[in-house]
């Protein structure tokens, strides 16, 4: 019997493949980075070929490292960076433009032009009318690539988020599909009726025939080409990265809350079978969909989390490795309260300002790498507090006492997680397995394959690594958060004119 699950975790800066055994433990990992492209300020692109070749390479590599035969693998689960937009030729399988990444802000003017339709967009999709989502990115490609819209109307072009692109390539063009969690992030999907919205597709002049079929998160998405890995492997699980992390954290009960710290930071609050309309500019989204039944969530999205550490490394060259930030922060001058607002591509929830840019406050002649490192780590805690306060306001206080389950690369930093607990004034729980995004995708595929347990059985396996309890004096917490709020307001109101 096949007893391994291959999880593909296609992210913003790298592609990874992780093999999980029958006990849901990771046994081998392969990772490959690929370049980002920044054609203009606020623009972020990937070469779709890089997404595909790095994914295929890591899958082959992890199978070889584990010493497995392809027949040992029961299924593939896929999790992916969401909202990133790919359009490709249905016949050749070649992309017609670079992928426009979720961080990209080039469609801000399109969103402003459509402002009168913002309420309609939110009512149907649960999202805000913002460049973050795929819909206006797709419109931009159809508007700016010569002949693209006519070709789309003629059925020659296909659209997909990264999961769809990978499945198309994995199956040799046999499957043009997505799952509900990725569909709901396109700004084209009616989350209440479970179908593509003709109203919004018409608004953006997007032919529906180029959109993929929407499926449950655990479903039969197709099988890999036999020549790709030596034999066919069924693809049985798909979820966008933040929803996959919600599953991997076993947040199956309403009121459970998780926050993932990767390139960005994303907090999701499970609201059960009820979509909660936000009055705090959060997103109403689908947490997961099983057996045709969606479970909803409130989500807050931060564009820059781990990316701020990358900036310290690659932009300022203050560090060589991410792990150097913690000892630097610990050595910083406690009398300097430097505040960094990392609005490098604008600010996400709850501000949703595409035009503002990053700023640093409180510097002196004595400010150095130590203070920059501390300010970078603390900026993630401050932004998380913004999200959690908004969630508590939206869900009538029901999220007030829930511990925050954390995961992602930055959650390994004890300094960052202790500050997070201090500034939100609540318990932070870090699991033993930090690969929760890949774990969620693996569980979906393994559950569908009959290898892994149901939701209750899976939740029982969740294991705690460490709890962080707030230690900061409440008055100091209020003072520091007040400084953050003033810094954000100054960032939002600065125009540069």
Tab-separated table of C-alpha atoms in Angstrom:
chain	number	residue	atom	x	y	z
A	1	UNK	CA	0.000	0.000	0.000
A	2	UNK	CA	1.218	3.523	-0.815
A	3	UNK	CA	1.959	5.214	2.491
A	4	UNK	CA	3.411	8.618	1.636
A	5	UNK	CA	1.879	11.956	0.635
A	6	UNK	CA	3.770	14.465	-1.503
A	7	UNK	CA	2.942	18.050	-0.537
A	8	UNK	CA	3.796	20.828	-2.984
A	9	UNK	CA	4.179	24.221	-1.298
A	10	UNK	CA	4.611	26.809	-4.029
A	11	UNK	CA	5.414	30.136	-2.361
A	12	UNK	CA	6.330	33.696	-3.256
A	13	UNK	CA	10.103	33.269	-3.130
A	14	UNK	CA	10.597	29.512	-3.436
A	15	UNK	CA	8.973	26.203	-4.306
A	16	UNK	CA	9.151	23.311	-1.894
A	17	UNK	CA	8.197	19.661	-1.884
A	18	UNK	CA	7.718	17.774	1.379
A	19	UNK	CA	7.048	14.070	1.838
A	20	UNK	CA	4.834	13.040	4.757
A	21	UNK	CA	4.601	9.476	6.015
A	22	UNK	CA	1.527	7.530	7.113
A	23	UNK	CA	1.738	9.153	10.586
A	24	UNK	CA	1.695	12.632	8.971
A	25	UNK	CA	5.318	13.297	9.871
A	26	UNK	CA	7.617	15.085	7.362
A	27	UNK	CA	10.394	12.757	6.234
A	28	UNK	CA	12.134	14.688	3.445
A	29	UNK	CA	12.151	18.212	2.027
A	30	UNK	CA	13.478	19.872	-1.111
A	31	UNK	CA	13.424	23.588	-1.828
A	32	UNK	CA	14.411	25.818	-4.724
A	33	UNK	CA	14.364	29.612	-4.809
A	34	UNK	CA	13.529	31.587	-7.931
A	35	UNK	CA	13.890	35.276	-8.818
A	36	UNK	CA	11.314	38.010	-8.364
A	37	UNK	CA	10.954	40.717	-11.015
A	38	UNK	CA	10.167	44.362	-10.214
A	39	UNK	CA	9.544	46.186	-13.529
A	40	UNK	CA	8.308	49.357	-11.808
A	41	UNK	CA	7.703	50.646	-8.292
A	42	UNK	CA	4.920	48.608	-6.749
A	43	UNK	CA	5.016	45.976	-9.517
A	44	UNK	CA	5.974	42.383	-8.678
A	45	UNK	CA	6.168	39.547	-11.218
A	46	UNK	CA	7.292	35.929	-11.555
A	47	UNK	CA	8.179	34.023	-14.678
A	48	UNK	CA	5.495	31.266	-14.724
A	49	UNK	CA	8.094	28.879	-16.144
A	50	UNK	CA	10.117	29.354	-12.945
A	51	UNK	CA	7.122	28.408	-10.834
A	52	UNK	CA	6.653	25.231	-12.828
A	53	UNK	CA	10.260	24.110	-13.270
A	54	UNK	CA	11.152	24.732	-9.616
A	55	UNK	CA	8.081	22.759	-8.533
A	56	UNK	CA	8.844	19.812	-10.807
A	57	UNK	CA	12.504	19.829	-9.771
A	58	UNK	CA	11.770	19.807	-6.032
A	59	UNK	CA	9.248	16.980	-6.444
A	60	UNK	CA	11.818	14.830	-8.235
A	61	UNK	CA	14.491	15.780	-5.713
A	62	UNK	CA	12.456	14.940	-2.609
A	63	UNK	CA	11.442	11.540	-3.974
A	64	UNK	CA	15.105	10.787	-4.686
A	65	UNK	CA	16.251	12.023	-1.271
A	66	UNK	CA	13.716	9.829	0.493
A	67	UNK	CA	14.752	6.823	-1.565
A	68	UNK	CA	11.157	6.108	-2.576
A	69	UNK	CA	9.556	4.646	-5.636
A	70	UNK	CA	6.777	6.698	-7.184
A	71	UNK	CA	4.412	3.844	-6.350
A	72	UNK	CA	5.037	4.554	-2.649
A	73	UNK	CA	3.236	7.903	-2.997
A	74	UNK	CA	-0.517	7.722	-2.505
A	75	UNK	CA	-1.363	11.262	-3.580
A	76	UNK	CA	-0.238	14.842	-4.083
A	77	UNK	CA	-1.536	17.825	-2.128
A	78	UNK	CA	-0.911	21.346	-3.400
A	79	UNK	CA	-0.782	24.625	-1.518
A	80	UNK	CA	0.187	27.860	-3.178
A	81	UNK	CA	0.676	31.598	-3.017
A	82	UNK	CA	-2.794	33.009	-3.576
A	83	UNK	CA	-4.072	35.753	-5.916
A	84	UNK	CA	-0.998	35.506	-8.158
A	85	UNK	CA	-2.367	35.536	-11.707
A	86	UNK	CA	-1.308	33.486	-14.728
A	87	UNK	CA	-2.815	33.521	-18.239
A	88	UNK	CA	-1.684	30.905	-20.741
A	89	UNK	CA	-2.345	29.605	-24.228
A	90	UNK	CA	-4.724	26.646	-24.118
A	91	UNK	CA	-2.948	24.886	-26.999
A	92	UNK	CA	0.737	25.510	-26.330
A	93	UNK	CA	0.565	25.734	-22.534
A	94	UNK	CA	2.796	28.817	-22.638
A	95	UNK	CA	2.045	31.864	-20.477
A	96	UNK	CA	1.330	35.058	-22.439
A	97	UNK	CA	2.749	37.350	-19.734
A	98	UNK	CA	4.704	37.073	-16.524
A	99	UNK	CA	2.627	36.065	-13.520
A	100	UNK	CA	1.411	39.141	-11.647
A	101	UNK	CA	2.121	38.479	-7.978
A	102	UNK	CA	-0.326	39.026	-5.126
A	103	UNK	CA	1.864	41.872	-3.796
A	104	UNK	CA	1.615	43.788	-7.068
A	105	UNK	CA	-0.186	47.172	-6.919
A	106	UNK	CA	-0.301	48.163	-10.606
A	107	UNK	CA	-4.095	47.974	-10.804
A	108	UNK	CA	-4.732	50.651	-8.161
A	109	UNK	CA	-6.045	53.020	-10.860
A	110	UNK	CA	-8.427	50.345	-12.167
A	111	UNK	CA	-9.793	49.907	-8.661
A	112	UNK	CA	-10.265	53.661	-8.258
A	113	UNK	CA	-12.150	53.803	-11.566
A	114	UNK	CA	-14.479	51.040	-10.347
A	115	UNK	CA	-15.009	52.543	-6.879
A	116	UNK	CA	-18.763	52.959	-7.383
A	117	UNK	CA	-19.040	49.153	-7.632
A	118	UNK	CA	-17.098	48.442	-4.427
A	119	UNK	CA	-20.183	47.479	-2.402
A	120	UNK	CA	-21.283	45.006	-5.070
A	121	UNK	CA	-17.840	43.396	-5.097
A	122	UNK	CA	-17.819	43.026	-1.317
A	123	UNK	CA	-21.380	41.727	-1.133
A	124	UNK	CA	-20.717	38.930	-3.621
A	125	UNK	CA	-17.086	38.021	-2.974
A	126	UNK	CA	-16.470	39.056	0.646
A	127	UNK	CA	-13.419	40.957	-0.587
A	128	UNK	CA	-12.541	44.596	-0.970
A	129	UNK	CA	-12.042	46.230	-4.343
A	130	UNK	CA	-8.252	46.195	-4.179
A	131	UNK	CA	-5.253	45.455	-6.466
A	132	UNK	CA	-4.339	42.565	-4.138
A	133	UNK	CA	-6.843	40.216	-5.761
A	134	UNK	CA	-6.662	38.387	-9.074
A	135	UNK	CA	-9.613	39.959	-10.879
A	136	UNK	CA	-8.068	43.304	-11.746
A	137	UNK	CA	-4.710	41.637	-12.456
A	138	UNK	CA	-6.451	39.456	-15.042
A	139	UNK	CA	-8.186	42.517	-16.491
A	140	UNK	CA	-4.811	44.283	-16.759
A	141	UNK	CA	-3.299	41.383	-18.729
A	142	UNK	CA	-6.279	41.264	-21.084
A	143	UNK	CA	-6.075	45.047	-21.524
A	144	UNK	CA	-2.316	45.252	-22.052
A	145	UNK	CA	-1.210	42.132	-23.922
A	146	UNK	CA	-1.948	42.647	-27.594
A	147	UNK	CA	-4.886	40.556	-28.798
A	148	UNK	CA	-5.357	38.881	-25.413
A	149	UNK	CA	-8.992	39.748	-24.801
A	150	UNK	CA	-10.075	38.640	-28.280
A	151	UNK	CA	-8.155	35.399	-27.862
A	152	UNK	CA	-9.807	34.877	-24.470
A	153	UNK	CA	-13.256	35.398	-26.002
A	154	UNK	CA	-12.361	32.870	-28.693
A	155	UNK	CA	-11.539	30.261	-26.042
A	156	UNK	CA	-7.807	30.292	-26.768
A	157	UNK	CA	-6.597	31.492	-23.352
A	158	UNK	CA	-6.977	30.139	-19.814
A	159	UNK	CA	-6.690	31.897	-16.471
A	160	UNK	CA	-5.573	30.406	-13.219
A	161	UNK	CA	-4.064	31.106	-9.866
A	162	UNK	CA	-0.835	29.214	-9.218
A	163	UNK	CA	-2.608	25.997	-8.193
A	164	UNK	CA	-4.434	25.881	-11.536
A	165	UNK	CA	-1.218	26.586	-13.446
A	166	UNK	CA	0.629	23.780	-11.662
A	167	UNK	CA	-2.215	21.282	-12.073
A	168	UNK	CA	-2.403	22.109	-15.780
A	169	UNK	CA	1.316	21.448	-16.147
A	170	UNK	CA	1.331	18.377	-13.884
A	171	UNK	CA	-1.533	16.763	-15.791
A	172	UNK	CA	-0.236	17.698	-19.219
A	173	UNK	CA	-3.150	20.022	-19.854
A	174	UNK	CA	-5.804	17.478	-18.883
A	175	UNK	CA	-7.215	19.445	-15.908
A	176	UNK	CA	-8.155	23.117	-15.731
A	177	UNK	CA	-9.408	23.266	-12.151
A	178	UNK	CA	-9.055	25.097	-8.861
A	179	UNK	CA	-10.482	24.747	-5.370
A	180	UNK	CA	-12.913	26.969	-3.492
A	181	UNK	CA	-10.230	28.603	-1.308
A	182	UNK	CA	-8.266	29.828	-4.320
A	183	UNK	CA	-11.379	30.754	-6.299
A	184	UNK	CA	-12.655	32.918	-3.471
A	185	UNK	CA	-9.482	35.042	-3.622
A	186	UNK	CA	-9.878	36.056	-7.253
A	187	UNK	CA	-12.568	38.698	-6.621
A	188	UNK	CA	-14.561	36.869	-9.310
A	189	UNK	CA	-16.218	34.183	-7.157
A	190	UNK	CA	-19.594	34.434	-5.408
A	191	UNK	CA	-18.840	32.884	-2.011
A	192	UNK	CA	-22.519	32.706	-1.053
A	193	UNK	CA	-23.723	30.799	-4.121
A	194	UNK	CA	-20.524	28.888	-4.876
A	195	UNK	CA	-20.012	29.958	-8.493
A	196	UNK	CA	-18.209	32.485	-10.655
A	197	UNK	CA	-20.025	35.809	-10.543
A	198	UNK	CA	-21.306	36.850	-13.953
A	199	UNK	CA	-21.903	40.338	-12.536
A	200	UNK	CA	-18.251	40.887	-11.666
A	201	UNK	CA	-16.910	39.106	-14.739
A	202	UNK	CA	-19.020	41.466	-16.850
A	203	UNK	CA	-17.819	44.444	-14.813
A	204	UNK	CA	-14.187	43.543	-15.544
A	205	UNK	CA	-14.903	42.311	-19.082
A	206	UNK	CA	-13.545	38.832	-18.339
A	207	UNK	CA	-14.848	35.897	-20.444
A	208	UNK	CA	-16.000	33.188	-18.046
A	209	UNK	CA	-14.879	30.427	-20.385
A	210	UNK	CA	-11.268	31.119	-19.426
A	211	UNK	CA	-11.954	30.431	-15.725
A	212	UNK	CA	-11.218	27.025	-14.139
A	213	UNK	CA	-13.742	24.572	-12.679
A	214	UNK	CA	-14.105	25.055	-8.912
A	215	UNK	CA	-13.890	21.979	-6.665
A	216	UNK	CA	-13.774	21.041	-2.980
A	217	UNK	CA	-10.394	21.186	-1.222
A	218	UNK	CA	-10.287	17.369	-1.075
A	219	UNK	CA	-11.281	16.129	-4.531
A	220	UNK	CA	-10.045	14.377	-7.656
A	221	UNK	CA	-8.079	17.128	-9.433
A	222	UNK	CA	-6.441	14.856	-12.004
A	223	UNK	CA	-3.342	12.653	-12.270
A	224	UNK	CA	0.216	13.571	-13.173
A	225	UNK	CA	1.632	12.783	-16.604
A	226	UNK	CA	3.194	9.291	-16.517
A	227	UNK	CA	6.469	10.583	-17.955
A	228	UNK	CA	6.859	13.305	-15.311
A	229	UNK	CA	7.833	11.155	-12.336
A	230	UNK	CA	7.765	7.690	-13.911
A	231	UNK	CA	4.152	6.864	-13.048
A	232	UNK	CA	0.834	8.612	-12.513
A	233	UNK	CA	0.143	10.149	-9.090
A	234	UNK	CA	-3.349	11.409	-8.239
A	235	UNK	CA	-3.734	15.032	-7.116
A	236	UNK	CA	-6.280	14.850	-4.295
A	237	UNK	CA	-5.897	17.996	-2.200
A	238	UNK	CA	-5.636	21.728	-2.948
A	239	UNK	CA	-5.872	24.822	-0.751
A	240	UNK	CA	-4.438	28.319	-0.888
A	241	UNK	CA	-1.519	28.722	1.476
A	242	UNK	CA	-3.304	30.530	4.299
A	243	UNK	CA	-6.287	28.207	4.251
A	244	UNK	CA	-3.935	25.226	4.133
A	245	UNK	CA	-2.204	26.604	7.242
A	246	UNK	CA	-5.592	26.945	8.929
A	247	UNK	CA	-6.177	23.253	8.229
A	248	UNK	CA	-2.637	22.350	9.275
A	249	UNK	CA	-3.228	24.145	12.589
A	250	UNK	CA	-6.433	22.093	13.021
A	251	UNK	CA	-8.534	25.263	13.375
A	252	UNK	CA	-11.744	23.376	12.676
A	253	UNK	CA	-13.933	24.950	15.368
A	254	UNK	CA	-15.549	28.398	15.153
A	255	UNK	CA	-13.519	30.891	17.148
A	256	UNK	CA	-10.161	29.243	16.510
A	257	UNK	CA	-7.521	31.620	15.225
A	258	UNK	CA	-4.196	31.217	13.422
A	259	UNK	CA	-1.568	33.550	12.014
A	260	UNK	CA	1.056	32.545	9.470
A	261	UNK	CA	4.327	34.445	9.117
A	262	UNK	CA	5.865	33.944	5.706
A	263	UNK	CA	6.628	36.655	3.156
A	264	UNK	CA	3.461	38.319	4.414
A	265	UNK	CA	1.358	37.658	7.493
A	266	UNK	CA	-2.160	36.298	7.357
A	267	UNK	CA	-4.530	35.798	10.268
A	268	UNK	CA	-7.700	33.716	9.866
A	269	UNK	CA	-10.564	33.360	12.322
A	270	UNK	CA	-12.894	30.401	11.756
A	271	UNK	CA	-16.522	31.640	11.794
A	272	UNK	CA	-18.130	28.291	10.954
A	273	UNK	CA	-20.901	27.999	8.383
A	274	UNK	CA	-21.719	31.705	8.652
A	275	UNK	CA	-19.976	34.300	6.473
A	276	UNK	CA	-19.422	37.332	8.746
A	277	UNK	CA	-19.533	40.709	7.004
A	278	UNK	CA	-16.704	42.884	8.268
A	279	UNK	CA	-17.141	46.485	9.320
A	280	UNK	CA	-13.379	46.768	9.945
A	281	UNK	CA	-12.160	46.262	6.386
A	282	UNK	CA	-11.280	42.623	6.910
A	283	UNK	CA	-12.069	39.972	4.324
A	284	UNK	CA	-14.861	37.436	4.441
A	285	UNK	CA	-13.436	34.320	2.874
A	286	UNK	CA	-13.746	30.534	2.625
A	287	UNK	CA	-11.506	28.757	5.141
A	288	UNK	CA	-12.033	25.375	3.471
A	289	UNK	CA	-14.700	23.430	1.634
A	290	UNK	CA	-15.328	19.721	2.176
A	291	UNK	CA	-18.193	17.596	0.831
A	292	UNK	CA	-19.619	20.636	-0.927
A	293	UNK	CA	-19.991	22.593	2.333
A	294	UNK	CA	-17.934	25.769	2.813
A	295	UNK	CA	-16.576	26.838	6.193
A	296	UNK	CA	-16.036	30.589	6.369
A	297	UNK	CA	-13.446	32.826	8.000
A	298	UNK	CA	-12.542	36.414	8.645
A	299	UNK	CA	-9.067	37.176	7.311
A	300	UNK	CA	-6.607	39.966	7.775
A	301	UNK	CA	-3.719	40.232	5.335
A	302	UNK	CA	-0.373	41.920	5.953
A	303	UNK	CA	1.777	42.334	2.861
A	304	UNK	CA	5.180	42.489	4.559
A	305	UNK	CA	6.207	40.153	7.400
A	306	UNK	CA	9.167	37.872	6.672
A	307	UNK	CA	9.884	40.097	3.684
A	308	UNK	CA	11.026	42.806	6.093
A	309	UNK	CA	13.830	40.487	7.234
A	310	UNK	CA	14.702	39.845	3.587
A	311	UNK	CA	14.940	43.632	3.205
A	312	UNK	CA	17.404	43.823	6.093
A	313	UNK	CA	19.438	41.100	4.378
A	314	UNK	CA	19.215	41.955	0.692
A	315	UNK	CA	18.358	45.665	0.702
A	316	UNK	CA	20.295	47.098	3.634
A	317	UNK	CA	22.756	44.172	3.864
A	318	UNK	CA	22.706	44.406	7.660
A	319	UNK	CA	22.527	40.624	8.066
A	320	UNK	CA	23.612	37.571	6.092
A	321	UNK	CA	20.966	35.180	7.442
A	322	UNK	CA	17.487	35.705	8.868
A	323	UNK	CA	18.429	34.079	12.180
A	324	UNK	CA	20.823	36.967	12.900
A	325	UNK	CA	17.899	39.311	13.586
A	326	UNK	CA	17.149	37.844	17.031
A	327	UNK	CA	20.571	38.413	18.660
A	328	UNK	CA	20.709	41.867	17.079
A	329	UNK	CA	17.272	42.747	18.448
A	330	UNK	CA	18.199	41.438	21.885
A	331	UNK	CA	21.298	43.663	21.867
A	332	UNK	CA	19.385	46.816	20.847
A	333	UNK	CA	19.243	49.938	22.989
A	334	UNK	CA	16.044	49.742	25.087
A	335	UNK	CA	15.943	53.545	25.329
A	336	UNK	CA	15.489	53.864	21.551
A	337	UNK	CA	11.938	53.177	20.410
A	338	UNK	CA	12.390	53.009	16.655
A	339	UNK	CA	9.194	52.216	14.726
A	340	UNK	CA	9.291	50.757	11.229
A	341	UNK	CA	6.120	50.801	9.110
A	342	UNK	CA	6.993	48.316	6.314
A	343	UNK	CA	4.611	49.651	3.686
A	344	UNK	CA	6.950	48.712	0.848
A	345	UNK	CA	4.007	47.827	-1.423
A	346	UNK	CA	1.318	49.699	0.500
A	347	UNK	CA	-0.550	48.576	3.609
A	348	UNK	CA	-3.025	45.722	3.772
A	349	UNK	CA	-5.736	45.147	6.373
A	350	UNK	CA	-7.279	47.016	7.991
A	351	UNK	CA	-5.933	50.078	6.106
A	352	UNK	CA	-5.944	48.915	2.475
A	353	UNK	CA	-3.845	51.744	1.144
A	354	UNK	CA	-2.086	50.837	-2.098
A	355	UNK	CA	-0.198	54.112	-2.474
A	356	UNK	CA	1.646	54.684	0.802
A	357	UNK	CA	5.226	53.501	1.184
A	358	UNK	CA	7.447	52.429	4.073
A	359	UNK	CA	8.695	54.792	6.756
A	360	UNK	CA	10.925	54.738	9.849
A	361	UNK	CA	10.309	56.875	12.917
A	362	UNK	CA	12.362	57.660	16.022
A	363	UNK	CA	15.877	57.348	14.630
A	364	UNK	CA	18.825	59.061	16.287
A	365	UNK	CA	22.584	59.235	15.623
A	366	UNK	CA	22.918	56.138	17.794
A	367	UNK	CA	20.446	54.070	15.782
A	368	UNK	CA	22.173	51.094	14.217
A	369	UNK	CA	21.611	47.542	12.925
A	370	UNK	CA	20.412	46.363	16.344
A	371	UNK	CA	17.568	48.880	16.454
A	372	UNK	CA	16.652	48.217	12.821
A	373	UNK	CA	16.422	44.487	13.546
A	374	UNK	CA	14.227	45.034	16.590
A	375	UNK	CA	11.954	47.463	14.732
A	376	UNK	CA	11.601	44.975	11.875
A	377	UNK	CA	10.555	42.120	14.169
A	378	UNK	CA	8.257	44.342	16.213
A	379	UNK	CA	6.508	45.644	13.079
A	380	UNK	CA	5.058	42.180	12.544
A	381	UNK	CA	3.625	42.099	16.065
A	382	UNK	CA	2.093	45.550	15.681
A	383	UNK	CA	0.466	44.660	12.373
A	384	UNK	CA	-0.938	41.448	13.868
A	385	UNK	CA	-2.480	43.445	16.694
A	386	UNK	CA	-4.179	45.655	14.093
A	387	UNK	CA	-5.774	42.540	12.602
A	388	UNK	CA	-6.845	40.935	15.871
A	389	UNK	CA	-8.431	44.144	17.171
A	390	UNK	CA	-10.424	44.359	13.939
A	391	UNK	CA	-11.521	40.723	14.244
A	392	UNK	CA	-12.709	41.219	17.801
A	393	UNK	CA	-14.756	44.213	16.665
A	394	UNK	CA	-16.296	42.272	13.768
A	395	UNK	CA	-17.188	39.059	15.547
A	396	UNK	CA	-18.898	40.591	18.582
A	397	UNK	CA	-16.100	39.784	20.969
A	398	UNK	CA	-16.242	36.036	20.365
A	399	UNK	CA	-12.584	36.003	19.318
A	400	UNK	CA	-11.443	37.788	22.453
A	401	UNK	CA	-10.188	34.877	24.573
A	402	UNK	CA	-8.842	32.581	21.866
A	403	UNK	CA	-5.160	31.727	21.873
A	404	UNK	CA	-3.351	32.590	18.663
A	405	UNK	CA	-1.790	29.596	16.891
A	406	UNK	CA	1.262	30.682	14.894
A	407	UNK	CA	3.325	29.126	12.135
A	408	UNK	CA	5.612	30.052	9.263
A	409	UNK	CA	9.307	30.867	9.201
A	410	UNK	CA	9.246	33.892	11.499
A	411	UNK	CA	7.334	31.975	14.198
A	412	UNK	CA	10.627	30.154	14.947
A	413	UNK	CA	11.946	33.416	16.447
A	414	UNK	CA	11.359	33.368	20.200
A	415	UNK	CA	11.970	37.126	20.331
A	416	UNK	CA	9.336	37.897	17.696
A	417	UNK	CA	6.769	35.559	19.240
A	418	UNK	CA	7.284	36.906	22.756
A	419	UNK	CA	6.839	40.454	21.500
A	420	UNK	CA	3.742	39.307	19.613
A	421	UNK	CA	2.242	37.913	22.816
A	422	UNK	CA	3.236	41.064	24.698
A	423	UNK	CA	1.692	43.499	22.219
A	424	UNK	CA	-1.565	41.585	21.646
A	425	UNK	CA	-1.906	40.787	25.348
A	426	UNK	CA	-2.830	37.155	24.710
A	427	UNK	CA	-1.353	33.673	24.645
A	428	UNK	CA	0.540	32.581	21.547
A	429	UNK	CA	0.852	28.843	20.825
A	430	UNK	CA	3.572	27.510	18.539
A	431	UNK	CA	3.132	23.923	17.318
A	432	UNK	CA	5.842	21.283	17.136
A	433	UNK	CA	5.399	21.077	13.368
A	434	UNK	CA	5.923	24.506	11.815
A	435	UNK	CA	5.286	23.167	8.304
A	436	UNK	CA	1.577	23.698	8.840
A	437	UNK	CA	0.885	24.997	5.333
A	438	UNK	CA	2.320	21.875	3.710
A	439	UNK	CA	0.748	19.782	6.470
A	440	UNK	CA	-2.699	21.133	5.580
A	441	UNK	CA	-2.251	20.245	1.915
A	442	UNK	CA	-0.918	16.812	2.849
A	443	UNK	CA	-3.853	16.167	5.180
A	444	UNK	CA	-6.364	17.027	2.457
A	445	UNK	CA	-4.750	14.615	-0.006
A	446	UNK	CA	-4.196	11.906	2.607
A	447	UNK	CA	-7.750	12.203	3.881
A	448	UNK	CA	-9.104	11.899	0.353
A	449	UNK	CA	-6.821	8.912	-0.274
A	450	UNK	CA	-8.049	7.161	2.883
A	451	UNK	CA	-4.613	7.311	4.486
A	452	UNK	CA	-5.207	10.045	7.070
A	453	UNK	CA	-7.956	10.478	9.707
A	454	UNK	CA	-10.971	12.793	9.602
A	455	UNK	CA	-11.037	16.278	11.121
A	456	UNK	CA	-11.440	15.134	14.735
A	457	UNK	CA	-8.712	12.529	14.394
A	458	UNK	CA	-6.373	15.014	12.764
A	459	UNK	CA	-7.059	17.694	15.404
A	460	UNK	CA	-6.098	15.193	18.109
A	461	UNK	CA	-2.598	14.943	16.617
A	462	UNK	CA	-1.857	18.689	16.938
A	463	UNK	CA	1.050	19.076	19.379
A	464	UNK	CA	2.336	22.168	21.181
A	465	UNK	CA	5.998	23.182	21.059
A	466	UNK	CA	5.883	26.286	23.220
A	467	UNK	CA	3.447	28.787	24.696
A	468	UNK	CA	4.278	32.493	24.928
A	469	UNK	CA	2.369	34.422	27.587
A	470	UNK	CA	2.267	38.237	27.752
A	471	UNK	CA	4.886	39.713	30.084
A	472	UNK	CA	4.722	43.389	29.128
A	473	UNK	CA	3.252	45.899	31.525
A	474	UNK	CA	-0.202	46.999	30.237
A	475	UNK	CA	0.742	50.682	30.380
A	476	UNK	CA	3.881	50.038	28.336
A	477	UNK	CA	1.846	47.970	25.874
A	478	UNK	CA	-0.590	50.839	25.401
A	479	UNK	CA	2.252	53.355	25.040
A	480	UNK	CA	4.109	51.304	22.415
A	481	UNK	CA	0.977	50.502	20.433
A	482	UNK	CA	-0.005	54.177	20.518
A	483	UNK	CA	3.355	55.077	18.964
A	484	UNK	CA	2.725	52.484	16.258
A	485	UNK	CA	-0.707	53.902	15.489
A	486	UNK	CA	0.691	57.428	15.184
A	487	UNK	CA	3.459	56.169	12.902
A	488	UNK	CA	0.920	54.424	10.661
A	489	UNK	CA	-1.221	57.538	10.423
A	490	UNK	CA	1.816	59.613	9.481
A	491	UNK	CA	2.710	57.042	6.813
A	492	UNK	CA	-0.813	57.062	5.409
A	493	UNK	CA	-1.013	60.846	5.210
A	494	UNK	CA	2.452	61.508	3.749
A	495	UNK	CA	2.099	62.106	0.003
A	496	UNK	CA	5.643	63.082	-0.971
A	497	UNK	CA	4.345	66.130	-2.873
